[in-house]
Short mmCIF file of C-alpha atoms in Angstrom, two decimals:
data_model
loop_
_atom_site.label_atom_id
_atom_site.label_comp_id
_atom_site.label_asym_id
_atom_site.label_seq_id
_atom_site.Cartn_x
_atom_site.Cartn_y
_atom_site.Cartn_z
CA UNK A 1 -30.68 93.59 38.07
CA UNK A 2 -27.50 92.41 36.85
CA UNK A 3 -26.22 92.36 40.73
CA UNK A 4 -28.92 90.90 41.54
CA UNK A 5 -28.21 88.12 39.14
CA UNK A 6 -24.92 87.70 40.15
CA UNK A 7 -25.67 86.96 43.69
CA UNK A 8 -28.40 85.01 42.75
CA UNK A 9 -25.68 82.78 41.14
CA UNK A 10 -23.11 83.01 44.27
CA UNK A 11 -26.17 81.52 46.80
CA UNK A 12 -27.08 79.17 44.11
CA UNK A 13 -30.50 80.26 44.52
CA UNK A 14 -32.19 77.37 42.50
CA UNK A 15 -30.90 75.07 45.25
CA UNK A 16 -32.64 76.51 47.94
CA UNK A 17 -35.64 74.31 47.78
CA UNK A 18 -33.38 71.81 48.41
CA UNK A 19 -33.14 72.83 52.14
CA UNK A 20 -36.52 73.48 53.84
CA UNK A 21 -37.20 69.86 53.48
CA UNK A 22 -34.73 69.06 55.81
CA UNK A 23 -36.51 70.34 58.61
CA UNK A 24 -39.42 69.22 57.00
CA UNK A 25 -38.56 65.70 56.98
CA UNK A 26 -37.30 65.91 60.92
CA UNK A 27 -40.33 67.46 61.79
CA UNK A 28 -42.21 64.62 60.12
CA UNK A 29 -40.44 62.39 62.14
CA UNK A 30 -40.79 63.73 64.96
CA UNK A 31 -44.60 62.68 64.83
CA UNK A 32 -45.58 66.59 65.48
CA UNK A 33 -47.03 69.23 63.42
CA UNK A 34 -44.48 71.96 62.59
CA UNK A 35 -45.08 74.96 64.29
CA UNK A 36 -43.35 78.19 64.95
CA UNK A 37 -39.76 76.29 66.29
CA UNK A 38 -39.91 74.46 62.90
CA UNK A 39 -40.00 77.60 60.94
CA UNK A 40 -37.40 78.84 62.71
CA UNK A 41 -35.42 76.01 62.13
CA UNK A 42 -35.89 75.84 58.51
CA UNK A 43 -34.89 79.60 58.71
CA UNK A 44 -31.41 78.76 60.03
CA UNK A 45 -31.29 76.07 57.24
CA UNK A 46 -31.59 77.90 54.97
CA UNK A 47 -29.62 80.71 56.03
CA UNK A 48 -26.29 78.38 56.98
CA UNK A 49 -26.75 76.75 53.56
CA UNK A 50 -26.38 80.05 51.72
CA UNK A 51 -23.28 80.85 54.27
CA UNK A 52 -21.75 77.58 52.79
CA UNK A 53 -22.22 78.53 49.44
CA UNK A 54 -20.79 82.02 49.90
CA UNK A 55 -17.70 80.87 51.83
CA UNK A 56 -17.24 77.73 49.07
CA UNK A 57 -16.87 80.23 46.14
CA UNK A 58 -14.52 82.62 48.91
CA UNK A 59 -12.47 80.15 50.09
CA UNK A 60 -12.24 78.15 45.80
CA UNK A 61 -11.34 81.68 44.68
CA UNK A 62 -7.99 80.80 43.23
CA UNK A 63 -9.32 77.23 41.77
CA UNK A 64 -12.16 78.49 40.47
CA UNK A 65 -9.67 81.14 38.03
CA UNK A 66 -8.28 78.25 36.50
CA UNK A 67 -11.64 75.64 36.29
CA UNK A 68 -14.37 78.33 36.48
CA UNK A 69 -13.54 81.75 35.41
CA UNK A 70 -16.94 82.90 34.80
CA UNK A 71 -17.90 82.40 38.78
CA UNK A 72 -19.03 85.64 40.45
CA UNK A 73 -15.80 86.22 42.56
CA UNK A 74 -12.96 85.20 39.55
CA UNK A 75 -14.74 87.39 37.10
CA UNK A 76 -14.99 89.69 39.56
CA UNK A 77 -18.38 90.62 39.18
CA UNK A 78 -18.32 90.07 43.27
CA UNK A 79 -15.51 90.79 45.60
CA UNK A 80 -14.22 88.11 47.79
CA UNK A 81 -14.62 90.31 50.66
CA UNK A 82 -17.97 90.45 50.14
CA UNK A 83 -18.61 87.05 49.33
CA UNK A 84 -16.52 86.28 52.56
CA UNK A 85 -18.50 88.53 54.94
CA UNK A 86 -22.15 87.57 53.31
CA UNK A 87 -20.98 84.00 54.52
CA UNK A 88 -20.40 85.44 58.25
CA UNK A 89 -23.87 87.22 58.49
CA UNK A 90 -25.14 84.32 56.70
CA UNK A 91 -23.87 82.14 59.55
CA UNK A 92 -24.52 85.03 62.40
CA UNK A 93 -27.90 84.72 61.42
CA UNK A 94 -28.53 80.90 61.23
CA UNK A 95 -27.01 80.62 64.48
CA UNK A 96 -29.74 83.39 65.97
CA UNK A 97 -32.63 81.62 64.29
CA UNK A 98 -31.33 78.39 65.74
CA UNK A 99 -30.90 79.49 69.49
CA UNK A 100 -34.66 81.17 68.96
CA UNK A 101 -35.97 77.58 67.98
CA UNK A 102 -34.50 76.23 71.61
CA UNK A 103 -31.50 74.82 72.79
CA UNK A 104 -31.45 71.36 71.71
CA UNK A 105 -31.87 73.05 67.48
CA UNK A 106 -29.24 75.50 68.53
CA UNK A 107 -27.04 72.62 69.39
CA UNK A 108 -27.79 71.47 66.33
CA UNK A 109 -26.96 74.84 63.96
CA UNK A 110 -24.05 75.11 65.71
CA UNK A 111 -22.44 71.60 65.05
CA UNK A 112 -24.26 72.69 61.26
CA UNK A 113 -22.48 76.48 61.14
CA UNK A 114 -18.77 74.42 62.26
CA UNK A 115 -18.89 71.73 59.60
CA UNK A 116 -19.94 74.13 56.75
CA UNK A 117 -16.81 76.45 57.67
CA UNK A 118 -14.59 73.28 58.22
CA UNK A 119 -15.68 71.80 54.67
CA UNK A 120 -14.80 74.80 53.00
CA UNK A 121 -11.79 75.73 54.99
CA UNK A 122 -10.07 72.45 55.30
CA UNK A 123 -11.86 69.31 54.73
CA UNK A 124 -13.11 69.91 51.22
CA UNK A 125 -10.23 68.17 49.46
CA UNK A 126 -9.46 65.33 51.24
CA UNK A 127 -11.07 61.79 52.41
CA UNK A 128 -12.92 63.72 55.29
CA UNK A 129 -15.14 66.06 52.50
CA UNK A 130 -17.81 63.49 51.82
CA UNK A 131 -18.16 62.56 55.45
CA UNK A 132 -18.45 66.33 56.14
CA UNK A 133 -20.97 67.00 53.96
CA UNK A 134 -23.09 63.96 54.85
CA UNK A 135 -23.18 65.18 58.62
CA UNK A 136 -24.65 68.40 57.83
CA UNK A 137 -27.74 67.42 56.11
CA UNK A 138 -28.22 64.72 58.85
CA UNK A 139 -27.84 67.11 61.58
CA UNK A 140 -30.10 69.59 59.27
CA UNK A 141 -33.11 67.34 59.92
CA UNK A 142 -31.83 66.35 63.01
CA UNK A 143 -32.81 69.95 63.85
CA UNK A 144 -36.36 70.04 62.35
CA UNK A 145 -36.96 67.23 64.52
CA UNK A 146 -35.61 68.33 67.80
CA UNK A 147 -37.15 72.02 66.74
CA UNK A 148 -40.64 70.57 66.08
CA UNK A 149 -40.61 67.99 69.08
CA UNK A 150 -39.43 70.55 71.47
CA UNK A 151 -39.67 70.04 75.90
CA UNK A 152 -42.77 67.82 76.04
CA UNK A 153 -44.11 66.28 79.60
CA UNK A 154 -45.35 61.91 79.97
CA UNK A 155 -49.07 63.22 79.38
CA UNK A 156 -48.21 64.65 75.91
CA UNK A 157 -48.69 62.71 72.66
CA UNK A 158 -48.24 63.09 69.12
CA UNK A 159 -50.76 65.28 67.27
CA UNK A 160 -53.79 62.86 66.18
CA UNK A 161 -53.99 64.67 62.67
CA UNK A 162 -49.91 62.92 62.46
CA UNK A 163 -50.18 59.40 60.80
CA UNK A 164 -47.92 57.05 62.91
CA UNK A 165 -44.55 56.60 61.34
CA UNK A 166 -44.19 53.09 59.57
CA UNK A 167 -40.83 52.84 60.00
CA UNK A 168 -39.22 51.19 62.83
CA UNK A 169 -36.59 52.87 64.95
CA UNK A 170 -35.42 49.49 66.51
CA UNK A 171 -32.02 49.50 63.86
CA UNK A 172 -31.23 52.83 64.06
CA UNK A 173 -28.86 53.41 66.55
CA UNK A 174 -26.29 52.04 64.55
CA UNK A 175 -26.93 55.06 62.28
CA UNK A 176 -26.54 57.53 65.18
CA UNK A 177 -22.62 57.50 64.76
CA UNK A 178 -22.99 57.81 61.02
CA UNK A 179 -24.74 60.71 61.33
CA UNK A 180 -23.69 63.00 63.70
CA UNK A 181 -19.65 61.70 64.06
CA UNK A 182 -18.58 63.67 60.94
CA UNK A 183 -19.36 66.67 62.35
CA UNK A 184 -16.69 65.88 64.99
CA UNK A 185 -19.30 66.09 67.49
CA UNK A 186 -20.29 62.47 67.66
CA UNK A 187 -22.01 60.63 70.89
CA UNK A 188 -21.37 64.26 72.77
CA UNK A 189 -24.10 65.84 70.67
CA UNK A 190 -26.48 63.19 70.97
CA UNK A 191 -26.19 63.42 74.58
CA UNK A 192 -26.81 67.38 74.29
CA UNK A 193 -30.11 66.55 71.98
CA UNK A 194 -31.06 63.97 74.71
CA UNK A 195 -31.13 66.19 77.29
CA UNK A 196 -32.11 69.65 75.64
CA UNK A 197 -35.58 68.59 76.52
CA UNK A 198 -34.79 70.09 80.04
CA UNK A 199 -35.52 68.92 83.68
CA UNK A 200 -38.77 69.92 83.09
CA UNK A 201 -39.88 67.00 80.17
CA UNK A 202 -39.33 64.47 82.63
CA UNK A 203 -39.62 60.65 81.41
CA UNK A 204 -41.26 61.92 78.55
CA UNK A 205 -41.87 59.15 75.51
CA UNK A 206 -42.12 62.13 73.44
CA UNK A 207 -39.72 64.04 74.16
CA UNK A 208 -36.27 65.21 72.73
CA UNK A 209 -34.81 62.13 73.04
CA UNK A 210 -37.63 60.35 71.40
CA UNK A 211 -37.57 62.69 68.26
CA UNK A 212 -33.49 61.96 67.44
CA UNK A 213 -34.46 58.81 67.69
CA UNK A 214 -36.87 58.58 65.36
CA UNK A 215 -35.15 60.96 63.38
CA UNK A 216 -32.02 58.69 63.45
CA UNK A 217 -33.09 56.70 60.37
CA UNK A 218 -33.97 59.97 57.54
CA UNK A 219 -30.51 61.53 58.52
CA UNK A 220 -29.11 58.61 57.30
CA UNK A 221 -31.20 58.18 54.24
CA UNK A 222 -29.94 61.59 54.14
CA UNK A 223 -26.60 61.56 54.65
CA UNK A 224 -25.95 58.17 52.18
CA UNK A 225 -26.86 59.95 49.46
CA UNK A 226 -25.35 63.17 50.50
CA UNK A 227 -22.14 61.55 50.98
CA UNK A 228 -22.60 59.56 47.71
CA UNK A 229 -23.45 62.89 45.61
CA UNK A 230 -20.35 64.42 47.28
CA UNK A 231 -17.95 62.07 46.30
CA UNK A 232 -19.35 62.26 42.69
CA UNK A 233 -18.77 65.91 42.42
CA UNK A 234 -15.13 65.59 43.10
CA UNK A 235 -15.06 65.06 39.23
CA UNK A 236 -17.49 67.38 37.82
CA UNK A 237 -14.96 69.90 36.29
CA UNK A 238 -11.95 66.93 35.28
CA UNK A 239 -14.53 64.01 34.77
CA UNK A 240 -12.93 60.82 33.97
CA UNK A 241 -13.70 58.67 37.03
CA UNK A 242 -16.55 56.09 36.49
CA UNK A 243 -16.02 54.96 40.12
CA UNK A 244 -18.25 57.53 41.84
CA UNK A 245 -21.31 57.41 39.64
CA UNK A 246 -21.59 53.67 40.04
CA UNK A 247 -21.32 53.67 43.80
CA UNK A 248 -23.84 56.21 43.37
CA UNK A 249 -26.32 54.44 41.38
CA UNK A 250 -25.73 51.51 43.78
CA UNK A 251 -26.48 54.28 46.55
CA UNK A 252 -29.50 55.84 44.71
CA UNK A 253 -31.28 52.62 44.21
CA UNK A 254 -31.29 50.92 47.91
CA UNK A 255 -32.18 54.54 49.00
CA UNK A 256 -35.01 54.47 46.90
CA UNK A 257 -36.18 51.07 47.58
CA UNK A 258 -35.78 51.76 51.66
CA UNK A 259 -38.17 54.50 50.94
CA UNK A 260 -40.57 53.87 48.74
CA UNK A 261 -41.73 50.72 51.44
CA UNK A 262 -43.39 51.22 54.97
CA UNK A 263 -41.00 48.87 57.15
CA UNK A 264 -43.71 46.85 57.68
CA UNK A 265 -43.17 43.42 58.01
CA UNK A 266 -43.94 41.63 54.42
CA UNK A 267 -47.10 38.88 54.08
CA UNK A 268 -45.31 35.75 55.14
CA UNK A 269 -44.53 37.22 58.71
CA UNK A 270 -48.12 38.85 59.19
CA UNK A 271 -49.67 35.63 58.46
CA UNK A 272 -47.32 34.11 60.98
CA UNK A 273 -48.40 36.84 63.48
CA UNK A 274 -51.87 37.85 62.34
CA UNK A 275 -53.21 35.06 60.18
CA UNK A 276 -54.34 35.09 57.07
CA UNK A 277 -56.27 38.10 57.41
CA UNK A 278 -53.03 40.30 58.36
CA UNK A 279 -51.51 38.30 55.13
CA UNK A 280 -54.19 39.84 53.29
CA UNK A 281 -54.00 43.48 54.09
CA UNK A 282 -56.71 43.50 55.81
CA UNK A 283 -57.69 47.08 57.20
CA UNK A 284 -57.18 47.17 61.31
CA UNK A 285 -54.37 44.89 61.02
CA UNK A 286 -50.84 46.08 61.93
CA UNK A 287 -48.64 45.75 59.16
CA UNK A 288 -51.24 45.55 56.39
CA UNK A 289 -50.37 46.82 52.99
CA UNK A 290 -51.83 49.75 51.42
CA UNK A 291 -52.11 51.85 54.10
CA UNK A 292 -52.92 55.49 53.39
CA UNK A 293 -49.90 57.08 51.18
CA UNK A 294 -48.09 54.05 50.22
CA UNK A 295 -49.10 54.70 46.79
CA UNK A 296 -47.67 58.54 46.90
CA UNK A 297 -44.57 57.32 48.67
CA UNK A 298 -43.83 54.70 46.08
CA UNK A 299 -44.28 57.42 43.58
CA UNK A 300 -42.13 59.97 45.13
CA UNK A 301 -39.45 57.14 46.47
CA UNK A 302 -39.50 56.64 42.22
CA UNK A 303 -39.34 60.05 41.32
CA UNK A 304 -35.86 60.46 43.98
CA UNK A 305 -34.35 57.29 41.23
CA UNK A 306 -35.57 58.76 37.98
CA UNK A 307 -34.22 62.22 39.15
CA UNK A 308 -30.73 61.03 40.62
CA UNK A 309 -30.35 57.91 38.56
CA UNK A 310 -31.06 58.83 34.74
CA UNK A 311 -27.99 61.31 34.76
CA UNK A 312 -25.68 59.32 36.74
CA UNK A 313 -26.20 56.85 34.20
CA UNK A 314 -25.21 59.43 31.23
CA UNK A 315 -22.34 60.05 33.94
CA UNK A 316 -21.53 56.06 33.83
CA UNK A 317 -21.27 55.61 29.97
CA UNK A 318 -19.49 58.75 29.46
CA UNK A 319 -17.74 60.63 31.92
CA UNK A 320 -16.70 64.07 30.64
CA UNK A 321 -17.69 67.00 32.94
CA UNK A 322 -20.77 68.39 31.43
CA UNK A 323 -21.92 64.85 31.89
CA UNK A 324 -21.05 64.41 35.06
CA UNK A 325 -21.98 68.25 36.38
CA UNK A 326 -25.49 67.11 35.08
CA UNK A 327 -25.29 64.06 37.47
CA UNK A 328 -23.99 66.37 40.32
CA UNK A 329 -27.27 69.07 39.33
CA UNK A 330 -29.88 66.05 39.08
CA UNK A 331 -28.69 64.30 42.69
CA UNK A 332 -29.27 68.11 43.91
CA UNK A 333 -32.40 68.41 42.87
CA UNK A 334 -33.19 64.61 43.76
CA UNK A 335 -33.24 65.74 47.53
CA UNK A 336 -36.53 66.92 47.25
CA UNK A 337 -38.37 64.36 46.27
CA UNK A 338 -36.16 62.02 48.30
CA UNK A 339 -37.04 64.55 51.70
CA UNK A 340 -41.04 64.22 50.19
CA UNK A 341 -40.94 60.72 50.47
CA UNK A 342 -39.18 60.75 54.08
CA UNK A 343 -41.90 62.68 55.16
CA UNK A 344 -44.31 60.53 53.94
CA UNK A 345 -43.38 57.42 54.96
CA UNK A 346 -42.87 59.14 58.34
CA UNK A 347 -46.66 59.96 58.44
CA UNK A 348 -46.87 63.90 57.40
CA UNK A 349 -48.81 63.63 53.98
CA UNK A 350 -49.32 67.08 53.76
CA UNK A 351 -45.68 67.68 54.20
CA UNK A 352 -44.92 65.36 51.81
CA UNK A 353 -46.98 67.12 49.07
CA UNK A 354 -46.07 70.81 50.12
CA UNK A 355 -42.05 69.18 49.03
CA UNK A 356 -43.23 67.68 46.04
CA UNK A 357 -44.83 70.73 44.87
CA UNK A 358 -41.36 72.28 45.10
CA UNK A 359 -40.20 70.13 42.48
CA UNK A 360 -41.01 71.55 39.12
CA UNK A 361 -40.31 75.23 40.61
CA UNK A 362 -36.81 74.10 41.30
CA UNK A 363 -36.67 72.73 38.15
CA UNK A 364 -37.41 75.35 36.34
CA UNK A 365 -34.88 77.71 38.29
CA UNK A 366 -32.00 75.08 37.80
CA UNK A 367 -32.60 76.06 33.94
CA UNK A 368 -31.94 80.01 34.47
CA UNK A 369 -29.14 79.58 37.58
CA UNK A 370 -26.83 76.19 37.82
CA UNK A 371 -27.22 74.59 41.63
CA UNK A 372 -23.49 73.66 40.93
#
């Protein structure tokens, strides 16, 4: 039991439920039900994320005996071989579950697999780290999407028990670059993602191609507060800097706002298109207000602040490093309800309440083993 324990605290177990709804959210996006690609995709998720953690506590051996003695490998409760080759059958095996979900998600585990090792490795410590670590969780629901939307012909459609997506795809491309270039992979695996949907998809509207692009927009959601949480944790075992937890809260709150609303336009421009029954909400109309799940999204897109903001405040007023550990542990846990409220507002209520379910379990686990 006690090994058990210990490698339960290596993987940073209570964390995992911070990863399936990555490919959750993509798949959401993609406008198509999950199927057996989409497990497969969240099964390389999750295995590459538990490869990071593994090779971060391998490779921040020697730091860790100085900051954090009482870490599995410095207290040598695990060996750093073994931490080190867990991390390459970690990765051995995201990769396989990637390629099984098709080539356009093994495109995307692969650009995953090679900025895990080159966080850990290289970047970790200096001004690429952040970046690094914003790319992956992009390209993680990158792959949900491209898993779940898979080679699709002109005749195909999204699944009528998918809600259309109120969000608009029209200002995303400026994201695209955001998302995927800290991987080092930039435009090039775009391209690959574009055309993983084979000769055989054809002009497809629904398609490969279609998915990134709709996916385009959650990876960034994504990746800002990825990057944001990143560059908080630089601090979490000096503390001291007051710098990161503001940007952070600035982060946290135009996340949540982006979120919690449809990207519909508001009343002033449906009266100008609709009249004054579009103004009004009225049902049928495009753009109306209270459509089906804006109430949960609003919710959830809440819950993401209160979870992510209330300790970066703490972190704000007083920033020692239990304080500011706590803000790392709460923007951890955030990602749930943040990845709930993606999937929502892309249309997948179901998968939007499967991830909020998820919340008080992780929770509770955060309480018995740290996610930091």
């Amino acid at each position: 039991m006690s090994e058990f324990r210990d490698w339960a605290e290596l993987l940073r177990v209570s964390a995992l439920f911070t990863v399936p709804g990555d490919v959750l959210a993509g798949a959401a996006a993609s406008g198509r039900r999950p199927g057996a690609a989409t497990a497969l995709a969240a099964g390389a998720s999750l295995c590459l994320y538990e490869a990071g953690m593994a090779l971060n506590d391998w490779a921040d051996r020697d730091e860790d005996a100085a900051e954090r003695p009482h870490r599995p490998v410095p207290s040598g409760r695990i060996a750093p071989g073994q931490a080190l080759a867990a991390a390459a059958v970690l990765t051995g095996a995201g990769l396989g579950l990637g390629f099984a979900a098709g080539r356009p998600a093994a495109w995307c585990a692969t650009a995953i697999a090679g900025t895990v090792w080159a966080y850990d490795l290289r970047l970790k410590h200096t001004a690429a780290g952040p970046a690094a670590m914003a790319a992956a969780r992009g390209l993680d629901l990158l792959m949900g999407a491209v898993a779940t939307a898979g080679p699709r012909t002109a005749r195909q459609r999204p699944s009528a028990g998918h809600l259309p997506a109120g969000s608009s795809t029209g200002a995303t491309s400026a994201t695209g670059a955001t998302v995927a270039g800290p991987a080092g992979s930039g435009a090039g695996l775009l391209a690959r993602l574009s055309a993983g949907a084979g000769a055989g998809a054809g002009p497809s509207a629904g398609g490969t191609a279609w998915a990134v692009r709709r996916a385009l927009l959650p990876a960034a959601v994504l990746s800002a507060h990825t990057y944001a949480l990143t560059t908080v944790s630089r601090a979490e075992t000096q503390g001291g800097a007051r710098g990161g937890p503001i940007a952070a809260l600035g982060v946290t709150a135009v996340l949540g706002a982006l979120v919690g609303t449809d990207g519909q336009p508001g009343a002033a421009a449906r009266w100008r298109r609709f009249g004054r029954a579009g103004a009004l909400g009225v049902s049928g109309v495009p753009g109306a207000p209270n459509t089906p799940g804006g109430l949960g999204r609003a919710v959830l897109a809440g819950g993401y602040v209160v979870t992510a903001g209330r300790p970066l405040v703490h972190a704000v007023l007083n920033p020692s490093p239990p304080l500011t550990q706590r803000a790392v542990g709460g923007g951890i846990r955030a990602l749930i309800p943040l990845q709930a409220a993606l999937a929502a507002r892309s249309g997948a209520p179901v998968s939007a309440a499967l991830l909020a379910g998820l919340v008080p379990v992780a929770r509770r686990l955060a309480r018995k083993v740290s996610p930091t």
